[in-house]
């Protein structure tokens, strides 16, 4: 597969990154809350759901990032590592602006994150610099899961 095809794949695959990030983060928080109140049968069901979500994240061809409560990267999948040219360990604990966000894109990226924190979840296309120095288009779509009451999960 040529780099042009990879550029298009990066743009498409990263498009779902934020939604999947929000799902992973929300599931982790929800599992923690449910685990504190669950019976042993509920614990089994929670464990099965957790295993399913982890397998989904690990096996999806889309780049996927999970942030923790302090907005630091808590997990990335292999697809994201391949797209960015950076390893799992290089991503752990990173905070925005993330490695590879080029200087001329940083202000827009940080403003976009601030908007997302206020609940404005719109995708933004920007240039991303892989670890090897190649620049590729990136479609970043942040998201968060919320309860029916509007609270973040």
mmCIF file with all atom_site columns, C-alpha atoms in Angstrom:
data_model
loop_
_atom_site.group_PDB
_atom_site.id
_atom_site.type_symbol
_atom_site.label_atom_id
_atom_site.label_alt_id
_atom_site.label_comp_id
_atom_site.label_asym_id
_atom_site.label_entity_id
_atom_site.label_seq_id
_atom_site.pdbx_PDB_ins_code
_atom_site.Cartn_x
_atom_site.Cartn_y
_atom_site.Cartn_z
_atom_site.occupancy
_atom_site.B_iso_or_equiv
_atom_site.pdbx_formal_charge
_atom_site.auth_seq_id
_atom_site.auth_comp_id
_atom_site.auth_asym_id
_atom_site.auth_atom_id
_atom_site.pdbx_PDB_model_num
ATOM 1   C CA . UNK A 1 1   ? 0.000   0.000   0.000  1.00 0.00 ? 1   UNK A CA 1
ATOM 2   C CA . UNK A 1 2   ? 1.461   3.400   -1.001 1.00 0.00 ? 2   UNK A CA 1
ATOM 3   C CA . UNK A 1 3   ? 1.803   6.428   1.206  1.00 0.00 ? 3   UNK A CA 1
ATOM 4   C CA . UNK A 1 4   ? -1.046  8.187   -0.631 1.00 0.00 ? 4   UNK A CA 1
ATOM 5   C CA . UNK A 1 5   ? -3.369  5.336   0.285  1.00 0.00 ? 5   UNK A CA 1
ATOM 6   C CA . UNK A 1 6   ? -2.070  5.414   3.848  1.00 0.00 ? 6   UNK A CA 1
ATOM 7   C CA . UNK A 1 7   ? -2.744  9.168   4.020  1.00 0.00 ? 7   UNK A CA 1
ATOM 8   C CA . UNK A 1 8   ? -6.367  8.586   3.063  1.00 0.00 ? 8   UNK A CA 1
ATOM 9   C CA . UNK A 1 9   ? -6.609  5.675   5.498  1.00 0.00 ? 9   UNK A CA 1
ATOM 10  C CA . UNK A 1 10  ? -5.159  7.819   8.296  1.00 0.00 ? 10  UNK A CA 1
ATOM 11  C CA . UNK A 1 11  ? -7.726  10.499  7.597  1.00 0.00 ? 11  UNK A CA 1
ATOM 12  C CA . UNK A 1 12  ? -10.592 8.020   7.542  1.00 0.00 ? 12  UNK A CA 1
ATOM 13  C CA . UNK A 1 13  ? -9.436  5.827   10.392 1.00 0.00 ? 13  UNK A CA 1
ATOM 14  C CA . UNK A 1 14  ? -8.636  8.619   12.779 1.00 0.00 ? 14  UNK A CA 1
ATOM 15  C CA . UNK A 1 15  ? -12.053 10.101  12.073 1.00 0.00 ? 15  UNK A CA 1
ATOM 16  C CA . UNK A 1 16  ? -13.579 7.719   14.565 1.00 0.00 ? 16  UNK A CA 1
ATOM 17  C CA . UNK A 1 17  ? -10.751 8.135   17.049 1.00 0.00 ? 17  UNK A CA 1
ATOM 18  C CA . UNK A 1 18  ? -12.493 10.549  19.370 1.00 0.00 ? 18  UNK A CA 1
ATOM 19  C CA . UNK A 1 19  ? -15.782 8.704   19.525 1.00 0.00 ? 19  UNK A CA 1
ATOM 20  C CA . UNK A 1 20  ? -13.972 5.494   20.335 1.00 0.00 ? 20  UNK A CA 1
ATOM 21  C CA . UNK A 1 21  ? -11.842 7.356   22.876 1.00 0.00 ? 21  UNK A CA 1
ATOM 22  C CA . UNK A 1 22  ? -14.942 8.577   24.621 1.00 0.00 ? 22  UNK A CA 1
ATOM 23  C CA . UNK A 1 23  ? -16.479 5.104   24.578 1.00 0.00 ? 23  UNK A CA 1
ATOM 24  C CA . UNK A 1 24  ? -13.372 3.534   26.096 1.00 0.00 ? 24  UNK A CA 1
ATOM 25  C CA . UNK A 1 25  ? -13.066 6.194   28.780 1.00 0.00 ? 25  UNK A CA 1
ATOM 26  C CA . UNK A 1 26  ? -16.745 6.017   29.633 1.00 0.00 ? 26  UNK A CA 1
ATOM 27  C CA . UNK A 1 27  ? -16.749 2.248   29.811 1.00 0.00 ? 27  UNK A CA 1
ATOM 28  C CA . UNK A 1 28  ? -13.759 2.274   32.154 1.00 0.00 ? 28  UNK A CA 1
ATOM 29  C CA . UNK A 1 29  ? -15.388 4.792   34.489 1.00 0.00 ? 29  UNK A CA 1
ATOM 30  C CA . UNK A 1 30  ? -18.700 2.976   34.374 1.00 0.00 ? 30  UNK A CA 1
ATOM 31  C CA . UNK A 1 31  ? -17.074 -0.379  35.129 1.00 0.00 ? 31  UNK A CA 1
ATOM 32  C CA . UNK A 1 32  ? -15.385 1.111   38.151 1.00 0.00 ? 32  UNK A CA 1
ATOM 33  C CA . UNK A 1 33  ? -18.648 2.529   39.497 1.00 0.00 ? 33  UNK A CA 1
ATOM 34  C CA . UNK A 1 34  ? -20.596 -0.653  38.800 1.00 0.00 ? 34  UNK A CA 1
ATOM 35  C CA . UNK A 1 35  ? -17.909 -2.836  40.322 1.00 0.00 ? 35  UNK A CA 1
ATOM 36  C CA . UNK A 1 36  ? -18.260 -1.050  43.624 1.00 0.00 ? 36  UNK A CA 1
ATOM 37  C CA . UNK A 1 37  ? -21.972 -1.921  43.802 1.00 0.00 ? 37  UNK A CA 1
ATOM 38  C CA . UNK A 1 38  ? -22.196 -5.184  41.886 1.00 0.00 ? 38  UNK A CA 1
ATOM 39  C CA . UNK A 1 39  ? -23.112 -8.657  43.080 1.00 0.00 ? 39  UNK A CA 1
ATOM 40  C CA . UNK A 1 40  ? -20.893 -11.547 42.039 1.00 0.00 ? 40  UNK A CA 1
ATOM 41  C CA . UNK A 1 41  ? -23.077 -12.230 38.956 1.00 0.00 ? 41  UNK A CA 1
ATOM 42  C CA . UNK A 1 42  ? -22.921 -8.609  38.001 1.00 0.00 ? 42  UNK A CA 1
ATOM 43  C CA . UNK A 1 43  ? -19.150 -8.801  38.410 1.00 0.00 ? 43  UNK A CA 1
ATOM 44  C CA . UNK A 1 44  ? -19.050 -11.615 35.843 1.00 0.00 ? 44  UNK A CA 1
ATOM 45  C CA . UNK A 1 45  ? -21.188 -9.592  33.422 1.00 0.00 ? 45  UNK A CA 1
ATOM 46  C CA . UNK A 1 46  ? -19.024 -6.510  33.923 1.00 0.00 ? 46  UNK A CA 1
ATOM 47  C CA . UNK A 1 47  ? -15.913 -8.590  33.326 1.00 0.00 ? 47  UNK A CA 1
ATOM 48  C CA . UNK A 1 48  ? -17.369 -9.948  30.088 1.00 0.00 ? 48  UNK A CA 1
ATOM 49  C CA . UNK A 1 49  ? -18.301 -6.444  28.914 1.00 0.00 ? 49  UNK A CA 1
ATOM 50  C CA . UNK A 1 50  ? -14.833 -5.180  29.807 1.00 0.00 ? 50  UNK A CA 1
ATOM 51  C CA . UNK A 1 51  ? -13.209 -8.047  27.904 1.00 0.00 ? 51  UNK A CA 1
ATOM 52  C CA . UNK A 1 52  ? -15.423 -7.296  24.913 1.00 0.00 ? 52  UNK A CA 1
ATOM 53  C CA . UNK A 1 53  ? -14.592 -3.580  24.931 1.00 0.00 ? 53  UNK A CA 1
ATOM 54  C CA . UNK A 1 54  ? -10.866 -4.259  25.308 1.00 0.00 ? 54  UNK A CA 1
ATOM 55  C CA . UNK A 1 55  ? -10.967 -6.720  22.393 1.00 0.00 ? 55  UNK A CA 1
ATOM 56  C CA . UNK A 1 56  ? -12.906 -4.220  20.299 1.00 0.00 ? 56  UNK A CA 1
ATOM 57  C CA . UNK A 1 57  ? -10.338 -1.497  20.969 1.00 0.00 ? 57  UNK A CA 1
ATOM 58  C CA . UNK A 1 58  ? -7.370  -3.791  20.369 1.00 0.00 ? 58  UNK A CA 1
ATOM 59  C CA . UNK A 1 59  ? -8.679  -5.310  17.141 1.00 0.00 ? 59  UNK A CA 1
ATOM 60  C CA . UNK A 1 60  ? -10.251 -2.338  15.422 1.00 0.00 ? 60  UNK A CA 1
ATOM 61  C CA . UNK A 1 61  ? -8.378  -1.093  12.353 1.00 0.00 ? 61  UNK A CA 1
ATOM 62  C CA . UNK A 1 62  ? -9.158  2.460   13.471 1.00 0.00 ? 62  UNK A CA 1
ATOM 63  C CA . UNK A 1 63  ? -6.813  4.511   15.573 1.00 0.00 ? 63  UNK A CA 1
ATOM 64  C CA . UNK A 1 64  ? -8.159  4.653   19.102 1.00 0.00 ? 64  UNK A CA 1
ATOM 65  C CA . UNK A 1 65  ? -7.072  6.698   22.116 1.00 0.00 ? 65  UNK A CA 1
ATOM 66  C CA . UNK A 1 66  ? -8.484  6.622   25.644 1.00 0.00 ? 66  UNK A CA 1
ATOM 67  C CA . UNK A 1 67  ? -7.890  9.577   27.924 1.00 0.00 ? 67  UNK A CA 1
ATOM 68  C CA . UNK A 1 68  ? -8.039  9.464   31.697 1.00 0.00 ? 68  UNK A CA 1
ATOM 69  C CA . UNK A 1 69  ? -9.772  11.850  34.077 1.00 0.00 ? 69  UNK A CA 1
ATOM 70  C CA . UNK A 1 70  ? -6.781  14.228  33.959 1.00 0.00 ? 70  UNK A CA 1
ATOM 71  C CA . UNK A 1 71  ? -6.866  14.334  30.107 1.00 0.00 ? 71  UNK A CA 1
ATOM 72  C CA . UNK A 1 72  ? -3.689  12.287  29.807 1.00 0.00 ? 72  UNK A CA 1
ATOM 73  C CA . UNK A 1 73  ? -3.478  9.415   27.345 1.00 0.00 ? 73  UNK A CA 1
ATOM 74  C CA . UNK A 1 74  ? -4.212  6.197   29.222 1.00 0.00 ? 74  UNK A CA 1
ATOM 75  C CA . UNK A 1 75  ? -4.375  3.773   26.286 1.00 0.00 ? 75  UNK A CA 1
ATOM 76  C CA . UNK A 1 76  ? -3.799  3.635   22.532 1.00 0.00 ? 76  UNK A CA 1
ATOM 77  C CA . UNK A 1 77  ? -4.332  0.725   20.205 1.00 0.00 ? 77  UNK A CA 1
ATOM 78  C CA . UNK A 1 78  ? -1.838  -0.745  17.749 1.00 0.00 ? 78  UNK A CA 1
ATOM 79  C CA . UNK A 1 79  ? -3.581  0.856   14.759 1.00 0.00 ? 79  UNK A CA 1
ATOM 80  C CA . UNK A 1 80  ? -3.006  4.301   16.266 1.00 0.00 ? 80  UNK A CA 1
ATOM 81  C CA . UNK A 1 81  ? 0.642   3.482   16.924 1.00 0.00 ? 81  UNK A CA 1
ATOM 82  C CA . UNK A 1 82  ? 1.119   2.396   13.301 1.00 0.00 ? 82  UNK A CA 1
ATOM 83  C CA . UNK A 1 83  ? -0.573  5.538   11.982 1.00 0.00 ? 83  UNK A CA 1
ATOM 84  C CA . UNK A 1 84  ? 1.538   7.864   14.101 1.00 0.00 ? 84  UNK A CA 1
ATOM 85  C CA . UNK A 1 85  ? 4.818   5.972   13.973 1.00 0.00 ? 85  UNK A CA 1
ATOM 86  C CA . UNK A 1 86  ? 5.029   6.110   17.766 1.00 0.00 ? 86  UNK A CA 1
ATOM 87  C CA . UNK A 1 87  ? 4.949   3.241   20.247 1.00 0.00 ? 87  UNK A CA 1
ATOM 88  C CA . UNK A 1 88  ? 2.421   2.504   22.968 1.00 0.00 ? 88  UNK A CA 1
ATOM 89  C CA . UNK A 1 89  ? 4.955   3.534   25.632 1.00 0.00 ? 89  UNK A CA 1
ATOM 90  C CA . UNK A 1 90  ? 5.675   6.819   23.864 1.00 0.00 ? 90  UNK A CA 1
ATOM 91  C CA . UNK A 1 91  ? 1.983   7.745   24.054 1.00 0.00 ? 91  UNK A CA 1
ATOM 92  C CA . UNK A 1 92  ? 1.279   6.799   27.673 1.00 0.00 ? 92  UNK A CA 1
ATOM 93  C CA . UNK A 1 93  ? 0.741   9.829   29.887 1.00 0.00 ? 93  UNK A CA 1
ATOM 94  C CA . UNK A 1 94  ? 1.047   12.363  27.055 1.00 0.00 ? 94  UNK A CA 1
ATOM 95  C CA . UNK A 1 95  ? -1.028  15.516  27.348 1.00 0.00 ? 95  UNK A CA 1
ATOM 96  C CA . UNK A 1 96  ? -2.118  17.987  24.700 1.00 0.00 ? 96  UNK A CA 1
ATOM 97  C CA . UNK A 1 97  ? -0.654  19.288  22.567 1.00 0.00 ? 97  UNK A CA 1
ATOM 98  C CA . UNK A 1 98  ? 0.319   15.759  21.635 1.00 0.00 ? 98  UNK A CA 1
ATOM 99  C CA . UNK A 1 99  ? 3.516   14.742  19.842 1.00 0.00 ? 99  UNK A CA 1
ATOM 100 C CA . UNK A 1 100 ? 3.155   15.238  16.111 1.00 0.00 ? 100 UNK A CA 1
ATOM 101 C CA . UNK A 1 101 ? 0.772   18.186  16.274 1.00 0.00 ? 101 UNK A CA 1
ATOM 102 C CA . UNK A 1 102 ? 2.773   20.635  14.178 1.00 0.00 ? 102 UNK A CA 1
ATOM 103 C CA . UNK A 1 103 ? 3.452   24.111  15.606 1.00 0.00 ? 103 UNK A CA 1
ATOM 104 C CA . UNK A 1 104 ? 1.227   25.936  13.126 1.00 0.00 ? 104 UNK A CA 1
ATOM 105 C CA . UNK A 1 105 ? -1.702  23.648  14.079 1.00 0.00 ? 105 UNK A CA 1
ATOM 106 C CA . UNK A 1 106 ? -1.275  23.700  17.871 1.00 0.00 ? 106 UNK A CA 1
ATOM 107 C CA . UNK A 1 107 ? -3.385  26.754  18.632 1.00 0.00 ? 107 UNK A CA 1
ATOM 108 C CA . UNK A 1 108 ? -6.324  25.477  16.569 1.00 0.00 ? 108 UNK A CA 1
ATOM 109 C CA . UNK A 1 109 ? -5.956  22.010  18.086 1.00 0.00 ? 109 UNK A CA 1
ATOM 110 C CA . UNK A 1 110 ? -5.927  23.319  21.670 1.00 0.00 ? 110 UNK A CA 1
ATOM 111 C CA . UNK A 1 111 ? -8.926  25.563  20.963 1.00 0.00 ? 111 UNK A CA 1
ATOM 112 C CA . UNK A 1 112 ? -10.726 22.561  19.501 1.00 0.00 ? 112 UNK A CA 1
ATOM 113 C CA . UNK A 1 113 ? -10.021 20.544  22.658 1.00 0.00 ? 113 UNK A CA 1
ATOM 114 C CA . UNK A 1 114 ? -11.333 23.396  24.799 1.00 0.00 ? 114 UNK A CA 1
ATOM 115 C CA . UNK A 1 115 ? -14.512 23.489  22.693 1.00 0.00 ? 115 UNK A CA 1
ATOM 116 C CA . UNK A 1 116 ? -14.870 19.723  23.095 1.00 0.00 ? 116 UNK A CA 1
ATOM 117 C CA . UNK A 1 117 ? -14.512 20.104  26.856 1.00 0.00 ? 117 UNK A CA 1
ATOM 118 C CA . UNK A 1 118 ? -17.514 22.447  26.702 1.00 0.00 ? 118 UNK A CA 1
ATOM 119 C CA . UNK A 1 119 ? -19.485 19.812  24.788 1.00 0.00 ? 119 UNK A CA 1
ATOM 120 C CA . UNK A 1 120 ? -18.896 21.054  21.235 1.00 0.00 ? 120 UNK A CA 1
ATOM 121 C CA . UNK A 1 121 ? -17.856 17.882  19.432 1.00 0.00 ? 121 UNK A CA 1
ATOM 122 C CA . UNK A 1 122 ? -16.968 18.812  15.867 1.00 0.00 ? 122 UNK A CA 1
ATOM 123 C CA . UNK A 1 123 ? -14.246 17.134  13.826 1.00 0.00 ? 123 UNK A CA 1
ATOM 124 C CA . UNK A 1 124 ? -11.189 19.125  12.839 1.00 0.00 ? 124 UNK A CA 1
ATOM 125 C CA . UNK A 1 125 ? -8.772  18.280  10.054 1.00 0.00 ? 125 UNK A CA 1
ATOM 126 C CA . UNK A 1 126 ? -5.164  19.158  10.659 1.00 0.00 ? 126 UNK A CA 1
ATOM 127 C CA . UNK A 1 127 ? -1.712  18.126  9.535  1.00 0.00 ? 127 UNK A CA 1
ATOM 128 C CA . UNK A 1 128 ? 0.040   15.596  11.701 1.00 0.00 ? 128 UNK A CA 1
ATOM 129 C CA . UNK A 1 129 ? 3.741   14.809  11.667 1.00 0.00 ? 129 UNK A CA 1
ATOM 130 C CA . UNK A 1 130 ? 4.561   11.146  12.067 1.00 0.00 ? 130 UNK A CA 1
ATOM 131 C CA . UNK A 1 131 ? 7.644   10.228  14.059 1.00 0.00 ? 131 UNK A CA 1
ATOM 132 C CA . UNK A 1 132 ? 9.496   9.648   10.750 1.00 0.00 ? 132 UNK A CA 1
ATOM 133 C CA . UNK A 1 133 ? 8.840   13.302  9.792  1.00 0.00 ? 133 UNK A CA 1
ATOM 134 C CA . UNK A 1 134 ? 6.207   12.627  7.131  1.00 0.00 ? 134 UNK A CA 1
ATOM 135 C CA . UNK A 1 135 ? 3.190   14.877  7.375  1.00 0.00 ? 135 UNK A CA 1
ATOM 136 C CA . UNK A 1 136 ? -0.231  13.342  6.891  1.00 0.00 ? 136 UNK A CA 1
ATOM 137 C CA . UNK A 1 137 ? -3.764  14.730  7.200  1.00 0.00 ? 137 UNK A CA 1
ATOM 138 C CA . UNK A 1 138 ? -5.523  13.820  10.425 1.00 0.00 ? 138 UNK A CA 1
ATOM 139 C CA . UNK A 1 139 ? -9.221  14.061  11.158 1.00 0.00 ? 139 UNK A CA 1
ATOM 140 C CA . UNK A 1 140 ? -9.607  14.456  14.902 1.00 0.00 ? 140 UNK A CA 1
ATOM 141 C CA . UNK A 1 141 ? -13.082 13.966  16.313 1.00 0.00 ? 141 UNK A CA 1
ATOM 142 C CA . UNK A 1 142 ? -13.248 14.231  20.111 1.00 0.00 ? 142 UNK A CA 1
ATOM 143 C CA . UNK A 1 143 ? -16.218 12.933  21.986 1.00 0.00 ? 143 UNK A CA 1
ATOM 144 C CA . UNK A 1 144 ? -17.564 12.020  25.393 1.00 0.00 ? 144 UNK A CA 1
ATOM 145 C CA . UNK A 1 145 ? -20.271 9.724   26.588 1.00 0.00 ? 145 UNK A CA 1
ATOM 146 C CA . UNK A 1 146 ? -22.938 11.300  28.759 1.00 0.00 ? 146 UNK A CA 1
ATOM 147 C CA . UNK A 1 147 ? -25.823 10.060  30.850 1.00 0.00 ? 147 UNK A CA 1
ATOM 148 C CA . UNK A 1 148 ? -29.429 10.954  30.086 1.00 0.00 ? 148 UNK A CA 1
ATOM 149 C CA . UNK A 1 149 ? -28.942 13.838  32.541 1.00 0.00 ? 149 UNK A CA 1
ATOM 150 C CA . UNK A 1 150 ? -25.978 15.174  30.554 1.00 0.00 ? 150 UNK A CA 1
ATOM 151 C CA . UNK A 1 151 ? -23.294 14.119  33.040 1.00 0.00 ? 151 UNK A CA 1
ATOM 152 C CA . UNK A 1 152 ? -20.069 12.700  31.652 1.00 0.00 ? 152 UNK A CA 1
ATOM 153 C CA . UNK A 1 153 ? -19.689 8.994   32.184 1.00 0.00 ? 153 UNK A CA 1
#
